[in-house]
Short mmCIF file of C-alpha atoms and ligand atoms in Angstrom, two decimals:
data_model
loop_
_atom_site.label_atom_id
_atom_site.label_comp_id
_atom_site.label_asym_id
_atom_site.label_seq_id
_atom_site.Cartn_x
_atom_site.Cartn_y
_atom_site.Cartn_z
CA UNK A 1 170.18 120.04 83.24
CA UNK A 2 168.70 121.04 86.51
CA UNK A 3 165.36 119.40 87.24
CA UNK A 4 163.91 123.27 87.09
CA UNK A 5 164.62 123.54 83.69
CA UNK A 6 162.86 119.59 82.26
CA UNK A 7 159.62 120.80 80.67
CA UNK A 8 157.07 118.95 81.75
CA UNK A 9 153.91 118.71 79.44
CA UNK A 10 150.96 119.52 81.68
CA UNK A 11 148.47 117.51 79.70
CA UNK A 12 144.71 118.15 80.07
CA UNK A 13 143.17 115.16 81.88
CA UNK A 14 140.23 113.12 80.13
CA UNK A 15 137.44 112.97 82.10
CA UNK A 16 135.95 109.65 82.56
CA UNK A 17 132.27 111.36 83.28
CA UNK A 18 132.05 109.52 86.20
CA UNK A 19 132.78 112.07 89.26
CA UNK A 20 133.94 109.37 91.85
CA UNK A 21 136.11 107.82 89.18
CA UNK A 22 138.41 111.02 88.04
CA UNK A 23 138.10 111.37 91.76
CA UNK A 24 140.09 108.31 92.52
CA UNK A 25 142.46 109.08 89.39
CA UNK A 26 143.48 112.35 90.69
CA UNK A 27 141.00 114.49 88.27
CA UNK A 28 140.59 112.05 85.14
CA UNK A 29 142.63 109.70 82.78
CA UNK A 30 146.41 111.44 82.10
CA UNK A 31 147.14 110.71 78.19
CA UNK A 32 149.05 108.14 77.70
CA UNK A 33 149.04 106.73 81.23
CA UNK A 34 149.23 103.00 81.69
CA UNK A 35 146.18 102.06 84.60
CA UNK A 36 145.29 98.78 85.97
CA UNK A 37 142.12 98.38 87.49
CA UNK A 38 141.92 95.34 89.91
CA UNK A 39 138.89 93.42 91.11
CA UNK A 40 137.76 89.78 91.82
CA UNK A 41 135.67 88.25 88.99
CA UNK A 42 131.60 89.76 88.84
CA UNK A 43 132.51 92.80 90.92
CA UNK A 44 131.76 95.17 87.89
CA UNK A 45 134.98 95.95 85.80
CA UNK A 46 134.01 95.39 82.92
CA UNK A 47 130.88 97.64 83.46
CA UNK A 48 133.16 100.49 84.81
CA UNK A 49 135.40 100.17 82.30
CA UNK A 50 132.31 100.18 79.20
CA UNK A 51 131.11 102.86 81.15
CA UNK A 52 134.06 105.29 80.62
CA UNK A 53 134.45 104.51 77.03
CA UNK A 54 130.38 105.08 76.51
CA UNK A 55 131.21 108.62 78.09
CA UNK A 56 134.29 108.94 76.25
CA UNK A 57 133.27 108.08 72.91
CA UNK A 58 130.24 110.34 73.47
CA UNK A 59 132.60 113.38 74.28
CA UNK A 60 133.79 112.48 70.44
CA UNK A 61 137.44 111.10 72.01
CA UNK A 62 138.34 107.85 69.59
CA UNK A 63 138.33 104.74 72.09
CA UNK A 64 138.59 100.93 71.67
CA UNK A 65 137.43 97.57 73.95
CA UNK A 66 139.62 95.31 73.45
CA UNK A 67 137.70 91.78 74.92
CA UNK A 68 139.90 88.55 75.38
CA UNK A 69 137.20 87.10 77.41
CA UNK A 70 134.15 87.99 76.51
CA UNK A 71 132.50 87.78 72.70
CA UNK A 72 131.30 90.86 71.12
CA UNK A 73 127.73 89.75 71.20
CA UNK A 74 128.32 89.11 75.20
CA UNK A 75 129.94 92.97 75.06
CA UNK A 76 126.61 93.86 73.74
CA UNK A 77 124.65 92.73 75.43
CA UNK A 78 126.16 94.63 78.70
CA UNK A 79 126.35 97.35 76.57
CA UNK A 80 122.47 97.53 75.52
CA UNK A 81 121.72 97.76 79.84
CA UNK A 82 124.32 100.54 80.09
CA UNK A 83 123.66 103.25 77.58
CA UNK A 84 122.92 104.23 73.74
CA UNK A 85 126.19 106.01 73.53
CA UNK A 86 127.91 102.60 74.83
CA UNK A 87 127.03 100.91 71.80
CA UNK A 88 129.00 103.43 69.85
CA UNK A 89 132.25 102.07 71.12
CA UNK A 90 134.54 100.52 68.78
CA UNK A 91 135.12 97.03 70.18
CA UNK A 92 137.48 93.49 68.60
CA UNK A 93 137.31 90.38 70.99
CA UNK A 94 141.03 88.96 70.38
CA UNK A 95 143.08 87.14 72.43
CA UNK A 96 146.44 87.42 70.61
CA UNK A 97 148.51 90.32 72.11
CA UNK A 98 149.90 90.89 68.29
CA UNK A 99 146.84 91.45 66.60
CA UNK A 100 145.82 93.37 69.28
CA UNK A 101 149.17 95.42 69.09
CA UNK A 102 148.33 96.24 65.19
CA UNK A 103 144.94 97.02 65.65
CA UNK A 104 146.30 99.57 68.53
CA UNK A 105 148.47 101.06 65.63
CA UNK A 106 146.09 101.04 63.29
CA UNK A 107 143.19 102.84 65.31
CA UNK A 108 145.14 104.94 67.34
CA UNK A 109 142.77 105.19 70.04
CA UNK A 110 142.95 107.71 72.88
CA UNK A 111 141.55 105.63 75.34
CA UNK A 112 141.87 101.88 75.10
CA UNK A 113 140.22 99.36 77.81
CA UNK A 114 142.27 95.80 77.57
CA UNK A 115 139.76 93.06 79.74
CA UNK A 116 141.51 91.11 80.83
CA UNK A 117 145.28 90.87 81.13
CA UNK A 118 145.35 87.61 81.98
CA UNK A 119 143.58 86.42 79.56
CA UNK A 120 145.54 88.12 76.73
CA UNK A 121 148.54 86.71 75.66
CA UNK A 122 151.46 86.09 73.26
CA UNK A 123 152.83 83.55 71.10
CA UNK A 124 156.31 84.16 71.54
CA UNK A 125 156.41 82.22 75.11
CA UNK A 126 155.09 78.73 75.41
CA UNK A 127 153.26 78.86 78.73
CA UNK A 128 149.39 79.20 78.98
CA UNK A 129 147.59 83.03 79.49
CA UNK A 130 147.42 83.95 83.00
CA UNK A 131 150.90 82.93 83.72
CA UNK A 132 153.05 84.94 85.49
CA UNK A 133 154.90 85.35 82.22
CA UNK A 134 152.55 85.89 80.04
CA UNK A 135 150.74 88.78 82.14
CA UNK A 136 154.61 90.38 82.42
CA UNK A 137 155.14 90.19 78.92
CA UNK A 138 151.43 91.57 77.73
CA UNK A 139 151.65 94.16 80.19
CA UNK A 140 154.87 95.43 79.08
CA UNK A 141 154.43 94.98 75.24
CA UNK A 142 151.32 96.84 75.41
CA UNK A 143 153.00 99.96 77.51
CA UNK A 144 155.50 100.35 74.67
CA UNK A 145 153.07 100.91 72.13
CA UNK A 146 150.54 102.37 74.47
CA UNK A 147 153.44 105.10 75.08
CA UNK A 148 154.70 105.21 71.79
CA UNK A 149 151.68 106.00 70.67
CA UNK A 150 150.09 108.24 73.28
CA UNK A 151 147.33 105.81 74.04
CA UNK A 152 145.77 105.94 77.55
CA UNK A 153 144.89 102.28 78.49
CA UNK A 154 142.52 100.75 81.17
CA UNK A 155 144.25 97.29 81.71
CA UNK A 156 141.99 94.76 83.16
CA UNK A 157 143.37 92.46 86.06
CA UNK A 158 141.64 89.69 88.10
CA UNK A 159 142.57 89.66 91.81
CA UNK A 160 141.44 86.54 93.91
CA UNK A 161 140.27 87.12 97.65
CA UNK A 162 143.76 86.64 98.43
CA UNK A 163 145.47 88.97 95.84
CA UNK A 164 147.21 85.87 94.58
CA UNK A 165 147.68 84.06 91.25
CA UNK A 166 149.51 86.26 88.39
CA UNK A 167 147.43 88.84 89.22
CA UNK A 168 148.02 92.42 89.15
CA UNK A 169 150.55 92.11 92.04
CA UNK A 170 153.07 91.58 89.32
CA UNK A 171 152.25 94.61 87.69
CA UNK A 172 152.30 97.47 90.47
CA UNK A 173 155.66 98.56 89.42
CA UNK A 174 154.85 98.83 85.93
CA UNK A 175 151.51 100.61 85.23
CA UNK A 176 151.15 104.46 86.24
CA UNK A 177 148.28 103.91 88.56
CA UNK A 178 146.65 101.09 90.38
CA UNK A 179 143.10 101.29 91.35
CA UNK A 180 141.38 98.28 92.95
CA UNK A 181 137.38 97.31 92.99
CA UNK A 182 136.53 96.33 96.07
CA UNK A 183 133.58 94.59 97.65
CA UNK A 184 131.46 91.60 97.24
CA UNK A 185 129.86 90.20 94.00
CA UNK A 186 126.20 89.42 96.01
CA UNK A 187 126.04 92.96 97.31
CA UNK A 188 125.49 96.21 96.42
CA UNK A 189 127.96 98.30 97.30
CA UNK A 190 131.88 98.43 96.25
CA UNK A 191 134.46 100.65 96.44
CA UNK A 192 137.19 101.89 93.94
CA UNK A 193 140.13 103.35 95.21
CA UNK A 194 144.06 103.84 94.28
CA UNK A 195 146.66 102.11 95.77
CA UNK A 196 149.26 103.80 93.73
CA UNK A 197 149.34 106.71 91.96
CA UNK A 198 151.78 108.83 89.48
CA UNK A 199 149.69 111.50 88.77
CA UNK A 200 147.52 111.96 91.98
CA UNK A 201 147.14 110.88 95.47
CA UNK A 202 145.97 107.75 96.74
CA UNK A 203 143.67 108.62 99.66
CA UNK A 204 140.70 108.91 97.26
CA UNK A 205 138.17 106.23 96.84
CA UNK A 206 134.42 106.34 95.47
CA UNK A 207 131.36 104.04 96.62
CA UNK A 208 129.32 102.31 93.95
CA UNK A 209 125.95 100.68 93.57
CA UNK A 210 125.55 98.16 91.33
CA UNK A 211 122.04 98.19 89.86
CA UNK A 212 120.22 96.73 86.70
CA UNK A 213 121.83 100.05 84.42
CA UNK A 214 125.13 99.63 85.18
CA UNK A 215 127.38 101.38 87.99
CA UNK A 216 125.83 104.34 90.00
CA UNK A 217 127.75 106.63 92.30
CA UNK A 218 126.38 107.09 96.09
CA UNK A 219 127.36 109.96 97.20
CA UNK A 220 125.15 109.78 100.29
CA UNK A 221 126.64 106.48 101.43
CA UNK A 222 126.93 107.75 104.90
CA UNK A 223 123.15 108.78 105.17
CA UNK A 224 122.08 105.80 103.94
CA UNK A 225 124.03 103.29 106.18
CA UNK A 226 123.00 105.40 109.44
CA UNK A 227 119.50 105.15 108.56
CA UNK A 228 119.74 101.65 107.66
CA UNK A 229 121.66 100.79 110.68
CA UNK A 230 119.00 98.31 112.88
CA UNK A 231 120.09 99.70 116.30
CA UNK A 232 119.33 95.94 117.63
CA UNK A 233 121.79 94.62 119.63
CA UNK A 234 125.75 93.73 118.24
CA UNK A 235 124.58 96.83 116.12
CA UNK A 236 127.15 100.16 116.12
CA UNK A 237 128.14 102.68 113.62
CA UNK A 238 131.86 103.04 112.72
CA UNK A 239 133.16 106.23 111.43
CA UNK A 240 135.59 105.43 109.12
CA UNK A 241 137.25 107.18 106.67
CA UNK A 242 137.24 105.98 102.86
CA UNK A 243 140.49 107.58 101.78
CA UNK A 244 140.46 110.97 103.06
CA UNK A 245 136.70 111.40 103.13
CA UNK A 246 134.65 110.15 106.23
CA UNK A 247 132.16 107.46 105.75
CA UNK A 248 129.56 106.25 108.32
CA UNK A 249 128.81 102.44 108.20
CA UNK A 250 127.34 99.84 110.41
CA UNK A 251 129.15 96.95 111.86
CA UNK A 252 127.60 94.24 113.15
CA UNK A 253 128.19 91.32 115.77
CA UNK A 254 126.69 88.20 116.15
CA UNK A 255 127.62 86.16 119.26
CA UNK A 256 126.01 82.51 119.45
CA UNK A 257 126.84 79.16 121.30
CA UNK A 258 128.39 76.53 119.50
CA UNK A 259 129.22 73.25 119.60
CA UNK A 260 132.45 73.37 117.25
CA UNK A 261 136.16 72.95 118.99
CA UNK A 262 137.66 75.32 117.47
CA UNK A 263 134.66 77.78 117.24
CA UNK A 264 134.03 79.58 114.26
CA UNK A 265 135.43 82.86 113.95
CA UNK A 266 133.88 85.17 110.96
CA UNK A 267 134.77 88.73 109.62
CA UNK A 268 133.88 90.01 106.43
CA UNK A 269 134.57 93.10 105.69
CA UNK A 270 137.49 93.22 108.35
CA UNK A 271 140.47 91.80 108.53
CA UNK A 272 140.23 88.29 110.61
CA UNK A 273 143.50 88.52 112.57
CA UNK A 274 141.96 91.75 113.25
CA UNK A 275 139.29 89.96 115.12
CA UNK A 276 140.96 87.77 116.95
CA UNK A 277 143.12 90.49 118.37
CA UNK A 278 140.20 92.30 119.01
CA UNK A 279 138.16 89.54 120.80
CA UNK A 280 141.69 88.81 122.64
CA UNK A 281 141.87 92.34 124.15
CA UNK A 282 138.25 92.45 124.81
CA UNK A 283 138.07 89.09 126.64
CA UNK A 284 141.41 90.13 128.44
CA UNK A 285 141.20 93.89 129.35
CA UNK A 286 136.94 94.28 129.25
CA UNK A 287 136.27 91.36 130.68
CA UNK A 288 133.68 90.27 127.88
CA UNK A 289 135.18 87.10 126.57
CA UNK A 290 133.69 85.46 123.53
CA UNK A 291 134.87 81.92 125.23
CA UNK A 292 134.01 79.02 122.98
CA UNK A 293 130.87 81.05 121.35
CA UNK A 294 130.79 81.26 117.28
CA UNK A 295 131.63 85.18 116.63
CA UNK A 296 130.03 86.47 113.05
CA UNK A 297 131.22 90.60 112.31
CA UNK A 298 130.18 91.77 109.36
CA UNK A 299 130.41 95.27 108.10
CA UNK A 300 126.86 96.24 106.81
CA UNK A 301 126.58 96.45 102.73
CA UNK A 302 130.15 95.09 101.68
CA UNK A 303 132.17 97.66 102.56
CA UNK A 304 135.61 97.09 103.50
CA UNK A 305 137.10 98.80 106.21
CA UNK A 306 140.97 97.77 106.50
CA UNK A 307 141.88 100.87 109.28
CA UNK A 308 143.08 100.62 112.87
CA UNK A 309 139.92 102.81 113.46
CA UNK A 310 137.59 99.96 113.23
CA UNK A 311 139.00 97.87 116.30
CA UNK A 312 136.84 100.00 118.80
CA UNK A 313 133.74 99.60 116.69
CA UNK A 314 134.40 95.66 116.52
CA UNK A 315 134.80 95.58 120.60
CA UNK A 316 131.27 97.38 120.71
CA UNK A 317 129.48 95.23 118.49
CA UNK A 318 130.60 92.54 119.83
CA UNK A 319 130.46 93.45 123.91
CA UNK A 320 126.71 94.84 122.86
CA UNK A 321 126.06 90.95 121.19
CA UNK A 322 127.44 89.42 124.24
CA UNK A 323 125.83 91.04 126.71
CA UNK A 324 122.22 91.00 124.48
CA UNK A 325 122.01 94.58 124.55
CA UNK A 326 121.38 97.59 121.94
CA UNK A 327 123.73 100.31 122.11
CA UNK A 328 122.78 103.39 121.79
CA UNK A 329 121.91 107.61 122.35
CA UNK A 330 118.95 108.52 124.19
CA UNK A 331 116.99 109.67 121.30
CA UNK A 332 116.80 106.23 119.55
CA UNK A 333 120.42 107.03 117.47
CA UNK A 334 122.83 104.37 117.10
CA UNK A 335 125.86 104.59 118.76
CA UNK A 336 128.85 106.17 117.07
CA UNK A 337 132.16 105.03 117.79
CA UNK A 338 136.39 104.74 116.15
CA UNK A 339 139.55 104.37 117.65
CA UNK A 340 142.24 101.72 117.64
CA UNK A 341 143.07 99.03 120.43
CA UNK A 342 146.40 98.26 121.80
CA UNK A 343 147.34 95.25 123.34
CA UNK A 344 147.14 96.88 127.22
CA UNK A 345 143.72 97.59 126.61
CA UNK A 346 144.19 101.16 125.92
CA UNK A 347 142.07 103.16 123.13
CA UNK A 348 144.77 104.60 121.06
CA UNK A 349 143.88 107.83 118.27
CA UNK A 350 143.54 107.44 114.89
CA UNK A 351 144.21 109.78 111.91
CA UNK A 352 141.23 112.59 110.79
CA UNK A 353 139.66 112.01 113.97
CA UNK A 354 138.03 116.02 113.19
CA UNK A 355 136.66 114.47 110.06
CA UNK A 356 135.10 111.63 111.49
CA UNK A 357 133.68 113.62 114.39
CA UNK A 358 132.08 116.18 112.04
CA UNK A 359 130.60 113.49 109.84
CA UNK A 360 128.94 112.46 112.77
CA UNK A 361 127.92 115.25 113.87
CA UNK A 362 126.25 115.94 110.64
CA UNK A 363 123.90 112.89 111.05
CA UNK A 364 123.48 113.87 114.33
CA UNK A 365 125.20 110.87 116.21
CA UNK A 366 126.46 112.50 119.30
CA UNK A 367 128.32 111.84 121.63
CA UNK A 368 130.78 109.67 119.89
CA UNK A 369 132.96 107.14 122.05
CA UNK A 370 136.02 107.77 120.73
CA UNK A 371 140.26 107.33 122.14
CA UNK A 372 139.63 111.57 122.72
CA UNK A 373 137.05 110.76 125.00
CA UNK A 374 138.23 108.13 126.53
CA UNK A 375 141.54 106.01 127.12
CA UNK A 376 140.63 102.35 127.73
CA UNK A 377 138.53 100.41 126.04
CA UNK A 378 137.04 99.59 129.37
CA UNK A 379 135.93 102.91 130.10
CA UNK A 380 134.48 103.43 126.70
CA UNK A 381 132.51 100.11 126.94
CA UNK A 382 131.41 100.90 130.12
CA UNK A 383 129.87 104.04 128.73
CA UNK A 384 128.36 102.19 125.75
CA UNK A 385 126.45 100.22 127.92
CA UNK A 386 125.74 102.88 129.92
CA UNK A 387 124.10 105.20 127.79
CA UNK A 388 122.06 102.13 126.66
CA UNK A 389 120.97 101.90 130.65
CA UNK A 390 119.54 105.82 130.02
CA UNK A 391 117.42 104.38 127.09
CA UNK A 392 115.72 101.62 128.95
CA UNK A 393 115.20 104.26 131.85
CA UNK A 394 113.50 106.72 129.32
CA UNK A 395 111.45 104.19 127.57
P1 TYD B 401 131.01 92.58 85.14
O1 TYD B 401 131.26 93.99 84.82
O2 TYD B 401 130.92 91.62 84.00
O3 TYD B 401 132.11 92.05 86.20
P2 TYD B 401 133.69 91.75 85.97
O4 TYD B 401 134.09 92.26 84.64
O5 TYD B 401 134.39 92.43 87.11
O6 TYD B 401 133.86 90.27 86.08
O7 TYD B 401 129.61 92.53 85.94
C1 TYD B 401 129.42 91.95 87.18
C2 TYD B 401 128.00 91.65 87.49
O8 TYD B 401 127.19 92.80 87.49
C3 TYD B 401 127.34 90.68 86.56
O9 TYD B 401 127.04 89.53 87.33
C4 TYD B 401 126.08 91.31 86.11
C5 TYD B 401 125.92 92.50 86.97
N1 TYD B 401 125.43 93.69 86.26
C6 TYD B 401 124.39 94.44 86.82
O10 TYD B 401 123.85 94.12 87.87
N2 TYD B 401 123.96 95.57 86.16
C7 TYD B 401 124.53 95.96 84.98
O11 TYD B 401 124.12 96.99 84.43
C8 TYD B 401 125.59 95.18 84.43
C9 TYD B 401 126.23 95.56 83.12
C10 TYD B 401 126.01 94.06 85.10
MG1 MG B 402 134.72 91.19 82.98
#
């Protein structure tokens, strides 16, 4: 039979109610799919996931929490900040995968959230919950009856900073879809968005705020990090892109003396070999070394931005730090800026640069110092500092 001629079953998606989310999952749950949702501990899963099933449940779909962490009460409780409808949702705390197997039988859910994998686990092998084992052999007894039985399931993984430990790593292969939670437990804002995906594509990803009632989409995250952005010196706006969509954030540089051999060398929310190779090139090709100073980055409200783009933005904050100036337009906007750095020094392009351009545009940030404006990083530093030389003459 010629692939032409397989029928495939274009179910109708179930929509999770939350926009960003069916977003990320290529327009809502697909029946019977098998997806693993990531995060470290406290970054909100289980509120994401309690979330859909209040929304579910309230569309009158028949959904079950399974807990193997948490006790009901404790689900409750979460519960009782989220919504009414939430505390409609059938839920069992259980940690034995075969009593969670028959109740799956037995209720026949259409939606199922399992929290956590790891902590689930089954008799039949002798080594604790969490093992690498164990997750395997959870993860793949519960897709057989999951797909037996047409139940869509939200499994539940742990990730450490590291993506280590039997964590969902071992599980890519396995599940339909992989989304991942990203961002830091003390802040507000994280991220969700797919790493792999059957049924969609895996440039999407959504920005949450976590507040006192649960998960809330921002959907202006740009517009609020621009005007939020301090415009003080080691102080520049990246424009990065989120998946496909742009995204305007701040990134930040702090440059100070120190007396530590080796000195400290701190990114959050960029990669730190990123850093270094950025600081290297800058030092090297811009002449604005970092020598034995401490050197803090930090990209404003605990977004992660893990794209080439961000180099150029790190070099500004940091040049802008070093040299105790604030970067800047004329008319008191911060400075916009992307592009990648290679090891000569040059500014090399990055993908959707139209995108990123036109977001800035948007919020007004013009011009933008950017690899199509420029082809070294010395020349666009150089003009960084230079516009900032226009605002002191104007003040
Ligand atoms: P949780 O969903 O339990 O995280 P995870 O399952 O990923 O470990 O919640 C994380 C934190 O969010 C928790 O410390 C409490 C806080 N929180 C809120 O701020 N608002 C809320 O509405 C809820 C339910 C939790
Ligand atoms: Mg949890």
């Amino acid at each position: 039979m010629a692939l032409r001629d397989v029928v495939a079953a274009e179910r109708e998606r179930l929509s999770t109610g939350i926009g960003e989310l069916d977003n990320v999952l290529g327009g809502g749950i697909v029946p019977g799919s098998l997806v693993l949702l990531g995060g470290s501990p406290g970054i909100g899963k289980s509120t994401l996931t309690t979330m859909v099933l209040a929304n579910l449940h309230e569309a009158g779909r028949r959904t079950l929490y399974v807990s193997a962490e948490e006790s009901a009460a404790q689900i409750r409780l979460r519960a009782e900040r989220l919504s009414v409808g939430a505390l409609g949702i059938p839920v069992i705390a259980e940690t034995d995968l075969d009593s969670v197997l028959a109740t799956l039988e037995a209720e026949r859910p259409e939606v199922c959230v399992i929290d956590s994998v790891q902590t689930l686990h089954t008799m039949e092998l002798s080594s604790a919950a969490g093992s690498v084992a164990q997750v395997r052999e959870v993860a793949a007894a519960v897709m057989r009856v999951a797909k037996a039985l047409e139940i869509a399931v939200l499994l539940v993984g742990h990730v450490t900073k590291d993506g280590a430990l039997a964590g969902p790593r071992v599980l890519e292969h396995l599940v339909d879809c992989v989304l991942q939670f990203e961002g830091e437990r003390e802040r507000t804002y994280r991220t969700v968005r797919a790493v792999k995906n059957r049924f969609g594509s895996t440039n999407e990803a959504g920005v949450f705020e976590m507040r006192d009632d649960g998960l809330v989409e921002v959907l202006d995250a740009s517009a609020r990090f621009v005007g939020e952005a301090t415009r003080a010196p080691g102080s520049v706006v990246l424009c990065a892109i989120e998946g496909s969509r742009p995204l305007l954030v701040e990134v930040q540089a702090l440059v100070s003396s120190s007396e530590l051999v080796p000195p400290r060398r701190v990114a959050s929310g960029i990669d730190r070999n990123r850093l270094a190779l950025v600081l290297a090139v800058l030092g090297r090709h811009a002449g604005i070394g970092a020598g034995s100073a401490d050197v803090f980055v930090n990209v404003v409200g605990g977004i992660r931005v893990d794209e080439p783009g961000a180099d150029l933005a790190v070099a500004l904050a940091v040049a802008s730090a070093v040299r105790g100036v604030a970067l800047g337009s004329g008319d008191g906007q911060p400075l916009a800026c992307f592009g990648e750095l290679g090891l000569t020094g040059e500014l090399r392009s990055v993908a959707h640069a139209d995108r990123r351009l036109a977001e800035a545009a948007k919020f007004g940030l013009s011009p933008v110092v950017e690899p199509g404006a420029h082809r070294t990083l010395r020349s666009a530093i150089a003009t960084a500092l230079k516009a900032y030389d226009r605002t002191a003459l104007a003040a």
